[in-house]
Amino acid sequence: MLASLLRSLYYSWRRKKQRLNKVKQLHRPTFIHIEAVLKFPEKIEIGRYCRIGKYCNIDGEGGVTIGDGTLLAPHVTLLSSSHQYDQQEMLPYSSADKALGIVIGRGCWIGWGAMVAPGVVIGDGAVVGMGAVVTKNVEAGSVVVGNPAKAVKQRDIAFVQQAVENEHFYLKLLSEKQIARSGRSPDKNQHFWVY
């Protein structure tokens, strides 16, 4: 009983710390882990049926848009601003930041520990592999891996377009049909969902 109460208080505290009420646009339903960090939430837009995994770090200073049905695995970092080093004021960088927005399309999968640099646009249905460092735009349906991320495969773009148009997103189907991946039970952790 005490453990349940403490867990409930912790979840409540974490949610307040995330300041989801300050997010520019938060379409529902979506899944945001309580350990995810959202900085400058007033410049972050998150679509429906998205998942922001455990320990994700989203810096919205330059603006971040995450399209419907996109999944961010744990430990993903999205940086939409950078230090201004190209100046004659001081070293190693000035006090001003350079803000460059990030746009992630619909139905994308950003793998565990991937990092997305300021100014990057990731097209619909793209897959960013585990640990990839994305410094350049990613075309719709591309599969990119490595540091720096490079395209290694192209998904069937007709399928990607049709799936996006018909909203055949994993979390949408998961919530509507109570399905689960092989060997797993449906998610019962309702406290992570934002309705």
mmCIF file of C-alpha atoms in Angstrom:
data_model
loop_
_atom_site.group_PDB
_atom_site.id
_atom_site.type_symbol
_atom_site.label_atom_id
_atom_site.label_comp_id
_atom_site.label_asym_id
_atom_site.label_seq_id
_atom_site.Cartn_x
_atom_site.Cartn_y
_atom_site.Cartn_z
ATOM 1 C CA MET A 1 0.000 0.000 0.000
ATOM 2 C CA LEU A 2 2.764 2.458 0.963
ATOM 3 C CA ALA A 3 4.805 1.487 -2.111
ATOM 4 C CA SER A 4 1.771 2.135 -4.322
ATOM 5 C CA LEU A 5 1.220 5.548 -2.743
ATOM 6 C CA LEU A 6 4.893 6.503 -3.128
ATOM 7 C CA ARG A 7 4.901 5.334 -6.761
ATOM 8 C CA SER A 8 1.765 7.394 -7.433
ATOM 9 C CA LEU A 9 3.340 10.490 -5.844
ATOM 10 C CA TYR A 10 6.523 9.961 -7.856
ATOM 11 C CA TYR A 11 4.567 9.657 -11.137
ATOM 12 C CA SER A 12 2.624 12.796 -10.292
ATOM 13 C CA TRP A 13 5.830 14.717 -9.504
ATOM 14 C CA ARG A 14 7.519 13.531 -12.725
ATOM 15 C CA ARG A 15 4.507 14.555 -14.830
ATOM 16 C CA LYS A 16 4.504 18.033 -13.297
ATOM 17 C CA LYS A 17 8.232 18.315 -13.950
ATOM 18 C CA GLN A 18 7.684 17.442 -17.629
ATOM 19 C CA ARG A 19 5.291 20.399 -17.978
ATOM 20 C CA LEU A 20 3.177 18.660 -20.599
ATOM 21 C CA ASN A 21 0.593 21.411 -20.175
ATOM 22 C CA LYS A 22 3.152 23.799 -21.731
ATOM 23 C CA VAL A 23 3.727 21.694 -24.869
ATOM 24 C CA LYS A 24 2.839 23.767 -27.946
ATOM 25 C CA GLN A 25 0.696 20.975 -29.419
ATOM 26 C CA LEU A 26 0.141 17.577 -27.868
ATOM 27 C CA HIS A 27 -2.277 15.468 -29.849
ATOM 28 C CA ARG A 28 -3.835 12.602 -27.961
ATOM 29 C CA PRO A 29 -3.625 9.758 -27.362
ATOM 30 C CA THR A 30 0.123 9.410 -27.200
ATOM 31 C CA PHE A 31 2.666 7.742 -24.916
ATOM 32 C CA ILE A 32 5.268 9.781 -23.051
ATOM 33 C CA HIS A 33 7.389 7.938 -20.524
ATOM 34 C CA ILE A 34 7.597 9.694 -17.174
ATOM 35 C CA GLU A 35 11.412 9.658 -17.357
ATOM 36 C CA ALA A 36 11.472 11.541 -20.699
ATOM 37 C CA VAL A 37 12.801 15.111 -20.500
ATOM 38 C CA LEU A 38 11.216 17.907 -22.563
ATOM 39 C CA LYS A 39 13.123 21.216 -22.531
ATOM 40 C CA PHE A 40 11.406 24.303 -23.950
ATOM 41 C CA PRO A 41 8.100 22.384 -24.178
ATOM 42 C CA GLU A 42 6.329 25.463 -25.557
ATOM 43 C CA LYS A 43 8.188 24.860 -28.850
ATOM 44 C CA ILE A 44 7.481 21.113 -29.108
ATOM 45 C CA GLU A 45 4.665 19.559 -31.151
ATOM 46 C CA ILE A 46 3.828 15.860 -30.728
ATOM 47 C CA GLY A 47 1.315 14.027 -32.920
ATOM 48 C CA ARG A 48 -1.160 11.267 -32.094
ATOM 49 C CA TYR A 49 -0.104 7.675 -31.425
ATOM 50 C CA CYS A 50 3.512 8.650 -30.761
ATOM 51 C CA ARG A 51 5.802 7.123 -28.172
ATOM 52 C CA ILE A 52 8.508 9.071 -26.409
ATOM 53 C CA GLY A 53 10.590 6.422 -24.655
ATOM 54 C CA LYS A 54 12.347 6.278 -21.314
ATOM 55 C CA TYR A 55 15.206 8.773 -20.865
ATOM 56 C CA CYS A 56 14.523 10.542 -24.172
ATOM 57 C CA ASN A 57 15.840 14.095 -24.153
ATOM 58 C CA ILE A 58 14.017 16.549 -26.404
ATOM 59 C CA ASP A 59 15.475 20.062 -26.571
ATOM 60 C CA GLY A 60 12.752 22.182 -28.153
ATOM 61 C CA GLU A 61 14.610 25.508 -28.122
ATOM 62 C CA GLY A 62 14.695 25.691 -31.933
ATOM 63 C CA GLY A 63 11.348 23.933 -32.369
ATOM 64 C CA VAL A 64 10.620 20.204 -32.636
ATOM 65 C CA THR A 65 7.739 18.616 -34.548
ATOM 66 C CA ILE A 66 7.073 14.881 -34.213
ATOM 67 C CA GLY A 67 4.506 13.481 -36.662
ATOM 68 C CA ASP A 68 1.648 11.072 -35.927
ATOM 69 C CA GLY A 69 2.600 7.460 -35.273
ATOM 70 C CA THR A 70 6.309 8.102 -34.705
ATOM 71 C CA LEU A 71 8.156 6.033 -32.093
ATOM 72 C CA LEU A 72 11.215 7.219 -30.182
ATOM 73 C CA ALA A 73 13.017 4.367 -28.429
ATOM 74 C CA PRO A 74 14.672 4.947 -25.031
ATOM 75 C CA HIS A 75 17.664 7.299 -24.782
ATOM 76 C CA VAL A 76 16.920 9.194 -28.016
ATOM 77 C CA THR A 77 18.234 12.777 -28.091
ATOM 78 C CA LEU A 78 16.749 15.529 -30.266
ATOM 79 C CA LEU A 79 18.774 18.768 -30.183
ATOM 80 C CA SER A 80 17.167 21.737 -31.937
ATOM 81 C CA SER A 81 19.776 24.295 -30.879
ATOM 82 C CA SER A 82 23.536 24.539 -30.758
ATOM 83 C CA HIS A 83 26.163 26.874 -29.385
ATOM 84 C CA GLN A 84 27.234 29.743 -31.626
ATOM 85 C CA TYR A 85 30.954 29.091 -32.146
ATOM 86 C CA ASP A 86 31.364 30.887 -35.484
ATOM 87 C CA GLN A 87 31.777 34.403 -34.115
ATOM 88 C CA GLN A 88 34.483 36.831 -32.991
ATOM 89 C CA GLU A 89 33.174 37.468 -29.495
ATOM 90 C CA MET A 90 34.661 34.804 -27.210
ATOM 91 C CA LEU A 91 35.912 31.210 -27.022
ATOM 92 C CA PRO A 92 34.857 28.449 -27.251
ATOM 93 C CA TYR A 93 31.418 29.850 -28.111
ATOM 94 C CA SER A 94 29.227 32.892 -27.499
ATOM 95 C CA SER A 95 26.391 33.263 -25.020
ATOM 96 C CA ALA A 96 23.816 33.103 -27.853
ATOM 97 C CA ASP A 97 22.483 29.781 -29.136
ATOM 98 C CA LYS A 98 21.742 28.987 -32.770
ATOM 99 C CA ALA A 99 18.183 27.608 -33.028
ATOM 100 C CA LEU A 100 17.446 25.178 -35.881
ATOM 101 C CA GLY A 101 14.186 23.246 -35.759
ATOM 102 C CA ILE A 102 13.801 19.490 -36.164
ATOM 103 C CA VAL A 103 10.917 17.932 -38.084
ATOM 104 C CA ILE A 104 10.246 14.206 -37.811
ATOM 105 C CA GLY A 105 7.601 12.874 -40.185
ATOM 106 C CA ARG A 106 4.740 10.468 -39.585
ATOM 107 C CA GLY A 107 5.270 6.778 -38.895
ATOM 108 C CA CYS A 108 9.008 7.055 -38.212
ATOM 109 C CA TRP A 109 11.030 4.851 -35.894
ATOM 110 C CA ILE A 110 14.007 6.417 -34.135
ATOM 111 C CA GLY A 111 16.104 3.628 -32.589
ATOM 112 C CA TRP A 112 17.629 3.295 -29.130
ATOM 113 C CA GLY A 113 20.227 5.961 -28.336
ATOM 114 C CA ALA A 114 19.986 7.745 -31.690
ATOM 115 C CA MET A 115 20.807 11.452 -31.819
ATOM 116 C CA VAL A 116 19.284 13.981 -34.199
ATOM 117 C CA ALA A 117 21.204 17.230 -34.800
ATOM 118 C CA PRO A 118 19.699 20.712 -35.138
ATOM 119 C CA GLY A 119 17.984 21.532 -38.440
ATOM 120 C CA VAL A 120 17.361 17.941 -39.545
ATOM 121 C CA VAL A 121 14.177 16.879 -41.351
ATOM 122 C CA ILE A 122 13.278 13.176 -41.277
ATOM 123 C CA GLY A 123 10.718 12.075 -43.864
ATOM 124 C CA ASP A 124 7.619 9.917 -43.308
ATOM 125 C CA GLY A 125 8.221 6.238 -42.594
ATOM 126 C CA ALA A 126 11.980 6.610 -42.102
ATOM 127 C CA VAL A 127 13.913 4.356 -39.740
ATOM 128 C CA VAL A 128 16.920 5.653 -37.789
ATOM 129 C CA GLY A 129 19.031 2.785 -36.457
ATOM 130 C CA MET A 130 20.196 2.314 -32.895
ATOM 131 C CA GLY A 131 22.938 4.767 -31.908
ATOM 132 C CA ALA A 132 22.857 6.606 -35.242
ATOM 133 C CA VAL A 133 23.897 10.263 -35.314
ATOM 134 C CA VAL A 134 21.713 12.078 -37.829
ATOM 135 C CA THR A 135 23.320 15.292 -39.080
ATOM 136 C CA LYS A 136 21.616 15.560 -42.503
ATOM 137 C CA ASN A 137 18.047 15.254 -43.754
ATOM 138 C CA VAL A 138 16.612 11.749 -44.164
ATOM 139 C CA GLU A 139 14.327 10.976 -47.110
ATOM 140 C CA ALA A 140 10.902 9.406 -46.611
ATOM 141 C CA GLY A 141 11.165 5.635 -46.229
ATOM 142 C CA SER A 142 14.953 5.626 -45.820
ATOM 143 C CA VAL A 143 16.699 3.406 -43.302
ATOM 144 C CA VAL A 144 19.787 5.141 -41.919
ATOM 145 C CA VAL A 145 22.477 3.828 -39.568
ATOM 146 C CA GLY A 146 25.882 4.813 -38.244
ATOM 147 C CA ASN A 147 27.817 7.887 -37.207
ATOM 148 C CA PRO A 148 27.272 9.950 -39.242
ATOM 149 C CA ALA A 149 24.033 8.280 -40.351
ATOM 150 C CA LYS A 150 23.991 6.976 -43.905
ATOM 151 C CA ALA A 151 21.167 5.387 -45.893
ATOM 152 C CA VAL A 152 21.539 1.611 -46.167
ATOM 153 C CA LYS A 153 18.080 0.676 -47.406
ATOM 154 C CA GLN A 154 14.915 2.182 -48.850
ATOM 155 C CA ARG A 155 11.458 1.050 -47.742
ATOM 156 C CA ASP A 156 8.666 0.626 -50.296
ATOM 157 C CA ILE A 157 7.596 4.270 -50.612
ATOM 158 C CA ALA A 158 4.121 3.352 -51.951
ATOM 159 C CA PHE A 159 3.536 1.277 -48.794
ATOM 160 C CA VAL A 160 4.820 4.105 -46.578
ATOM 161 C CA GLN A 161 2.514 6.651 -48.234
ATOM 162 C CA GLN A 162 -0.512 4.342 -48.016
ATOM 163 C CA ALA A 163 0.175 3.416 -44.370
ATOM 164 C CA VAL A 164 0.552 7.092 -43.403
ATOM 165 C CA GLU A 165 -2.608 8.048 -45.307
ATOM 166 C CA ASN A 166 -4.629 5.258 -43.638
ATOM 167 C CA GLU A 167 -2.996 5.829 -40.217
ATOM 168 C CA HIS A 168 -1.709 2.274 -39.928
ATOM 169 C CA PHE A 169 0.467 3.203 -36.972
ATOM 170 C CA TYR A 170 1.714 0.604 -34.514
ATOM 171 C CA LEU A 171 0.431 2.331 -31.357
ATOM 172 C CA LYS A 172 -2.935 3.071 -32.946
ATOM 173 C CA LEU A 173 -3.469 -0.587 -33.825
ATOM 174 C CA LEU A 174 -2.051 -1.637 -30.458
ATOM 175 C CA SER A 175 -4.535 0.503 -28.538
ATOM 176 C CA GLU A 176 -7.536 -0.250 -30.746
ATOM 177 C CA LYS A 177 -7.064 -4.013 -31.000
ATOM 178 C CA GLN A 178 -5.185 -4.740 -27.758
ATOM 179 C CA ILE A 179 -2.486 -6.538 -29.727
ATOM 180 C CA ALA A 180 1.063 -7.111 -28.541
ATOM 181 C CA ARG A 181 4.373 -8.005 -30.138
ATOM 182 C CA SER A 182 5.237 -11.674 -30.155
ATOM 183 C CA GLY A 183 6.025 -12.963 -26.667
ATOM 184 C CA ARG A 184 4.755 -9.834 -24.916
ATOM 185 C CA SER A 185 1.514 -8.967 -23.226
ATOM 186 C CA PRO A 186 -0.492 -5.809 -24.035
ATOM 187 C CA ASP A 187 0.753 -2.713 -22.193
ATOM 188 C CA LYS A 188 -1.072 -2.257 -18.902
ATOM 189 C CA ASN A 189 0.979 0.775 -17.814
ATOM 190 C CA GLN A 190 -1.804 3.278 -18.348
ATOM 191 C CA HIS A 191 -0.007 5.941 -16.290
ATOM 192 C CA PHE A 192 2.376 6.514 -19.215
ATOM 193 C CA TRP A 193 -0.386 7.350 -21.683
ATOM 194 C CA VAL A 194 -1.432 10.960 -22.174
ATOM 195 C CA TYR A 195 -5.110 11.023 -23.132
#
